[in-house]
Amino acid sequence: MRTPLIAGNWKMYKTAAQAQEFVDAVRPHLDGADAADVGICPPFLALPAVVQAAGGSRIQVFAQNMYHADEGAFTGEVSPSMLLAAGAHGAVVGHSERRQHFGETDAALALKVPAALEAGLTPILCIGETQAEREHGETEDKLRHQIQEDLAEVDPDRLAQVVIAYEPIWAIGTGVVATPEQAQEAIAFVRALIAERSREQAEQVRILYGGSVNAENAPELLGLPDVDGALVGGASLKPDSFAAIVATAGG
Ligand code: PGA
């Protein structure tokens, strides 16, 4: 009922030329199958190249960040309408690397998520706990706090237009993937949080798992009942491994 989404988060990798090369290589693997949505999240400067190279395919292009205002004196920022004009489908917001290294706050996300929806962009909102929070039994508190704050200004009837990515911070880029039990438990919990605001939207909202997903562990993770896809970092940088994960999701 929920179409899975496999999204590749390239982080600060690939020039425009390298991005085009990737899309040219991956496209033939995506033809014909459409049981999963496919997203690529390139750096801003490579975004137009990916949009162009992906033209006519089912690849959706997402930015890795955006500011909430539409224009103004905000040096260094990119607005929702600029992304839309460049052909983006949406934007990742609240990635833990942005929270950790660039001071992204839940208060900022409470503005960004509705701004994306208002512009007609699909936000992929990242949430997740640190290793210490998990060890101290604070995972659910952290997720509840992030969901409550980051989605506070989203109308309950629109919650399913947001894609949520549960990414335990200890699993990102470490090769230590969450166990299927950990991923299922956390994502079912997030779905229950959405259900507190709208049962109907909770059934429809897509919740991805992210953190050291690769072609080997994808089948088990994507087979979990509440996991609706994956946000893939390292393994999305090579066409072969990315295409293999998409194929696992039925794409
Ligand atoms: P990873 O990154 O797959 O390299 O762990 C995931 C992410 O940061 O979205």
PDB file of N, CA, C and O and ligand atoms in Angstrom, residues 7-11 92 95-97 126 165 167-169 171-176 209-214 230-237, ligand 1:
ATOM      1  N   ALA A   7      16.359   6.193  -1.455  1.00  0.00           N
ATOM      2  CA  ALA A   7      16.976   7.486  -1.763  1.00  0.00           C
ATOM      3  C   ALA A   7      18.468   7.427  -1.450  1.00  0.00           C
ATOM      4  O   ALA A   7      18.870   6.990  -0.369  1.00  0.00           O
ATOM      5  N   GLY A   8      19.274   7.868  -2.411  1.00  0.00           N
ATOM      6  CA  GLY A   8      20.725   7.895  -2.238  1.00  0.00           C
ATOM      7  C   GLY A   8      21.173   9.277  -1.803  1.00  0.00           C
ATOM      8  O   GLY A   8      20.991  10.255  -2.539  1.00  0.00           O
ATOM      9  N   ASN A   9      21.725   9.356  -0.604  1.00  0.00           N
ATOM     10  CA  ASN A   9      22.239  10.622  -0.083  1.00  0.00           C
ATOM     11  C   ASN A   9      23.741  10.672  -0.362  1.00  0.00           C
ATOM     12  O   ASN A   9      24.521  10.010   0.304  1.00  0.00           O
ATOM     13  N   TRP A  10      24.094  11.470  -1.337  1.00  0.00           N
ATOM     14  CA  TRP A  10      25.501  11.518  -1.763  1.00  0.00           C
ATOM     15  C   TRP A  10      26.385  12.348  -0.842  1.00  0.00           C
ATOM     16  O   TRP A  10      27.600  12.345  -0.987  1.00  0.00           O
ATOM     17  N   LYS A  11      25.778  13.086   0.057  1.00  0.00           N
ATOM     18  CA  LYS A  11      26.556  13.969   0.942  1.00  0.00           C
ATOM     19  C   LYS A  11      27.467  14.872   0.094  1.00  0.00           C
ATOM     20  O   LYS A  11      27.073  15.276  -0.996  1.00  0.00           O
ATOM     21  N   VAL A  92      16.094  16.718   1.612  1.00  0.00           N
ATOM     22  CA  VAL A  92      16.397  16.123   2.913  1.00  0.00           C
ATOM     23  C   VAL A  92      16.515  17.274   3.909  1.00  0.00           C
ATOM     24  O   VAL A  92      17.142  18.296   3.600  1.00  0.00           O
ATOM     25  N   HIS A  95      19.210  16.169   8.557  1.00  0.00           N
ATOM     26  CA  HIS A  95      20.178  15.070   8.603  1.00  0.00           C
ATOM     27  C   HIS A  95      21.084  15.260   9.822  1.00  0.00           C
ATOM     28  O   HIS A  95      21.445  16.392  10.158  1.00  0.00           O
ATOM     29  N   SER A  96      21.466  14.173  10.446  1.00  0.00           N
ATOM     30  CA  SER A  96      22.245  14.288  11.694  1.00  0.00           C
ATOM     31  C   SER A  96      23.571  15.001  11.473  1.00  0.00           C
ATOM     32  O   SER A  96      24.088  15.647  12.388  1.00  0.00           O
ATOM     33  N   GLU A  97      24.124  14.894  10.254  1.00  0.00           N
ATOM     34  CA  GLU A  97      25.378  15.624   9.997  1.00  0.00           C
ATOM     35  C   GLU A  97      25.141  17.122   9.989  1.00  0.00           C
ATOM     36  O   GLU A  97      25.993  17.904  10.408  1.00  0.00           O
ATOM     37  N   CYS A 126      14.956  13.680   8.669  1.00  0.00           N
ATOM     38  CA  CYS A 126      15.792  12.678   9.344  1.00  0.00           C
ATOM     39  C   CYS A 126      15.732  12.861  10.856  1.00  0.00           C
ATOM     40  O   CYS A 126      15.848  13.982  11.358  1.00  0.00           O
ATOM     41  N   ALA A 165      12.856   9.671   7.781  1.00  0.00           N
ATOM     42  CA  ALA A 165      13.956   8.702   7.740  1.00  0.00           C
ATOM     43  C   ALA A 165      14.470   8.512   9.159  1.00  0.00           C
ATOM     44  O   ALA A 165      15.001   9.457   9.768  1.00  0.00           O
ATOM     45  N   GLU A 167      17.223   7.362  11.264  1.00  0.00           N
ATOM     46  CA  GLU A 167      18.638   7.064  11.088  1.00  0.00           C
ATOM     47  C   GLU A 167      19.350   7.109  12.440  1.00  0.00           C
ATOM     48  O   GLU A 167      19.724   8.208  12.902  1.00  0.00           O
ATOM     49  N   PRO A 168      19.539   5.961  13.075  1.00  0.00           N
ATOM     50  CA  PRO A 168      20.303   5.979  14.324  1.00  0.00           C
ATOM     51  C   PRO A 168      21.711   6.491  14.037  1.00  0.00           C
ATOM     52  O   PRO A 168      22.374   6.010  13.111  1.00  0.00           O
ATOM     53  N   ILE A 169      22.145   7.496  14.779  1.00  0.00           N
ATOM     54  CA  ILE A 169      23.393   8.190  14.450  1.00  0.00           C
ATOM     55  C   ILE A 169      24.592   7.244  14.536  1.00  0.00           C
ATOM     56  O   ILE A 169      25.526   7.339  13.737  1.00  0.00           O
ATOM     57  N   ALA A 171      24.731   4.360  13.549  1.00  0.00           N
ATOM     58  CA  ALA A 171      24.764   3.446  12.389  1.00  0.00           C
ATOM     59  C   ALA A 171      25.194   4.170  11.116  1.00  0.00           C
ATOM     60  O   ALA A 171      25.430   3.528  10.090  1.00  0.00           O
ATOM     61  N   ILE A 172      25.302   5.506  11.169  1.00  0.00           N
ATOM     62  CA  ILE A 172      25.585   6.269   9.946  1.00  0.00           C
ATOM     63  C   ILE A 172      27.076   6.258   9.647  1.00  0.00           C
ATOM     64  O   ILE A 172      27.882   6.737  10.447  1.00  0.00           O
ATOM     65  N   GLY A 173      27.409   5.680   8.505  1.00  0.00           N
ATOM     66  CA  GLY A 173      28.795   5.684   8.049  1.00  0.00           C
ATOM     67  C   GLY A 173      29.733   4.826   8.880  1.00  0.00           C
ATOM     68  O   GLY A 173      30.951   4.916   8.750  1.00  0.00           O
ATOM     69  N   THR A 174      29.172   3.985   9.742  1.00  0.00           N
ATOM     70  CA  THR A 174      30.010   3.199  10.650  1.00  0.00           C
ATOM     71  C   THR A 174      30.129   1.742  10.222  1.00  0.00           C
ATOM     72  O   THR A 174      30.990   1.023  10.730  1.00  0.00           O
ATOM     73  N   GLY A 175      29.241   1.295   9.347  1.00  0.00           N
ATOM     74  CA  GLY A 175      29.210  -0.129   9.006  1.00  0.00           C
ATOM     75  C   GLY A 175      28.460  -0.946  10.047  1.00  0.00           C
ATOM     76  O   GLY A 175      28.257  -2.139   9.882  1.00  0.00           O
ATOM     77  N   VAL A 176      28.037  -0.279  11.134  1.00  0.00           N
ATOM     78  CA  VAL A 176      27.251  -0.969  12.170  1.00  0.00           C
ATOM     79  C   VAL A 176      25.780  -0.688  11.892  1.00  0.00           C
ATOM     80  O   VAL A 176      25.265   0.369  12.223  1.00  0.00           O
ATOM     81  N   TYR A 209      14.436   3.533   6.718  1.00  0.00           N
ATOM     82  CA  TYR A 209      15.560   3.276   7.616  1.00  0.00           C
ATOM     83  C   TYR A 209      16.827   3.790   6.937  1.00  0.00           C
ATOM     84  O   TYR A 209      16.993   3.645   5.719  1.00  0.00           O
ATOM     85  N   GLY A 210      17.734   4.372   7.709  1.00  0.00           N
ATOM     86  CA  GLY A 210      19.028   4.782   7.169  1.00  0.00           C
ATOM     87  C   GLY A 210      20.139   4.506   8.168  1.00  0.00           C
ATOM     88  O   GLY A 210      19.934   4.597   9.389  1.00  0.00           O
ATOM     89  N   GLY A 211      21.316   4.177   7.644  1.00  0.00           N
ATOM     90  CA  GLY A 211      22.474   3.905   8.493  1.00  0.00           C
ATOM     91  C   GLY A 211      23.125   2.602   8.086  1.00  0.00           C
ATOM     92  O   GLY A 211      22.655   1.523   8.449  1.00  0.00           O
ATOM     93  N   SER A 212      24.191   2.721   7.256  1.00  0.00           N
ATOM     94  CA  SER A 212      24.970   1.553   6.819  1.00  0.00           C
ATOM     95  C   SER A 212      24.147   0.533   6.029  1.00  0.00           C
ATOM     96  O   SER A 212      24.423  -0.672   6.101  1.00  0.00           O
ATOM     97  N   VAL A 213      23.156   1.023   5.290  1.00  0.00           N
ATOM     98  CA  VAL A 213      22.424   0.111   4.398  1.00  0.00           C
ATOM     99  C   VAL A 213      23.316  -0.224   3.207  1.00  0.00           C
ATOM    100  O   VAL A 213      23.971   0.660   2.638  1.00  0.00           O
ATOM    101  N   ASN A 214      23.352  -1.497   2.841  1.00  0.00           N
ATOM    102  CA  ASN A 214      24.077  -1.894   1.638  1.00  0.00           C
ATOM    103  C   ASN A 214      23.301  -3.002   0.927  1.00  0.00           C
ATOM    104  O   ASN A 214      22.228  -3.428   1.401  1.00  0.00           O
ATOM    105  N   ALA A 230      14.709   3.040   2.180  1.00  0.00           N
ATOM    106  CA  ALA A 230      15.991   3.302   2.826  1.00  0.00           C
ATOM    107  C   ALA A 230      16.580   4.620   2.342  1.00  0.00           C
ATOM    108  O   ALA A 230      16.403   5.016   1.183  1.00  0.00           O
ATOM    109  N   LEU A 231      17.268   5.297   3.258  1.00  0.00           N
ATOM    110  CA  LEU A 231      18.113   6.435   2.903  1.00  0.00           C
ATOM    111  C   LEU A 231      19.541   5.895   2.967  1.00  0.00           C
ATOM    112  O   LEU A 231      20.006   5.457   4.021  1.00  0.00           O
ATOM    113  N   VAL A 232      20.193   5.906   1.819  1.00  0.00           N
ATOM    114  CA  VAL A 232      21.458   5.188   1.661  1.00  0.00           C
ATOM    115  C   VAL A 232      22.578   6.185   1.414  1.00  0.00           C
ATOM    116  O   VAL A 232      22.497   6.984   0.481  1.00  0.00           O
ATOM    117  N   GLY A 233      23.619   6.140   2.227  1.00  0.00           N
ATOM    118  CA  GLY A 233      24.760   7.026   2.034  1.00  0.00           C
ATOM    119  C   GLY A 233      25.819   6.364   1.175  1.00  0.00           C
ATOM    120  O   GLY A 233      25.742   6.333  -0.051  1.00  0.00           O
ATOM    121  N   GLY A 234      26.820   5.798   1.825  1.00  0.00           N
ATOM    122  CA  GLY A 234      27.979   5.239   1.133  1.00  0.00           C
ATOM    123  C   GLY A 234      27.643   4.315  -0.030  1.00  0.00           C
ATOM    124  O   GLY A 234      28.250   4.418  -1.102  1.00  0.00           O
ATOM    125  N   ALA A 235      26.668   3.441   0.176  1.00  0.00           N
ATOM    126  CA  ALA A 235      26.349   2.450  -0.861  1.00  0.00           C
ATOM    127  C   ALA A 235      25.577   3.053  -2.035  1.00  0.00           C
ATOM    128  O   ALA A 235      25.292   2.353  -3.008  1.00  0.00           O
ATOM    129  N   SER A 236      25.257   4.349  -1.943  1.00  0.00           N
ATOM    130  CA  SER A 236      24.546   4.986  -3.075  1.00  0.00           C
ATOM    131  C   SER A 236      25.520   5.648  -4.045  1.00  0.00           C
ATOM    132  O   SER A 236      25.105   6.195  -5.073  1.00  0.00           O
ATOM    133  N   LEU A 237      26.796   5.602  -3.718  1.00  0.00           N
ATOM    134  CA  LEU A 237      27.775   6.316  -4.556  1.00  0.00           C
ATOM    135  C   LEU A 237      28.204   5.509  -5.774  1.00  0.00           C
ATOM    136  O   LEU A 237      28.769   6.060  -6.724  1.00  0.00           O
TER     137      LEU A 237
HETATM  138  P1  PGA B   1      25.434   5.592   5.331  1.00  0.00           P
HETATM  139  O1  PGA B   1      24.739   7.022   5.449  1.00  0.00           O
HETATM  140  O2  PGA B   1      24.529   4.720   4.483  1.00  0.00           O
HETATM  141  O3  PGA B   1      26.756   5.847   4.669  1.00  0.00           O
HETATM  142  O4  PGA B   1      25.567   5.043   6.714  1.00  0.00           O
HETATM  143  C1  PGA B   1      23.352   7.122   5.598  1.00  0.00           C
HETATM  144  C2  PGA B   1      22.943   8.570   5.696  1.00  0.00           C
HETATM  145  O5  PGA B   1      23.684   9.380   6.260  1.00  0.00           O
HETATM  146  O6  PGA B   1      21.855   8.942   5.226  1.00  0.00           O
END
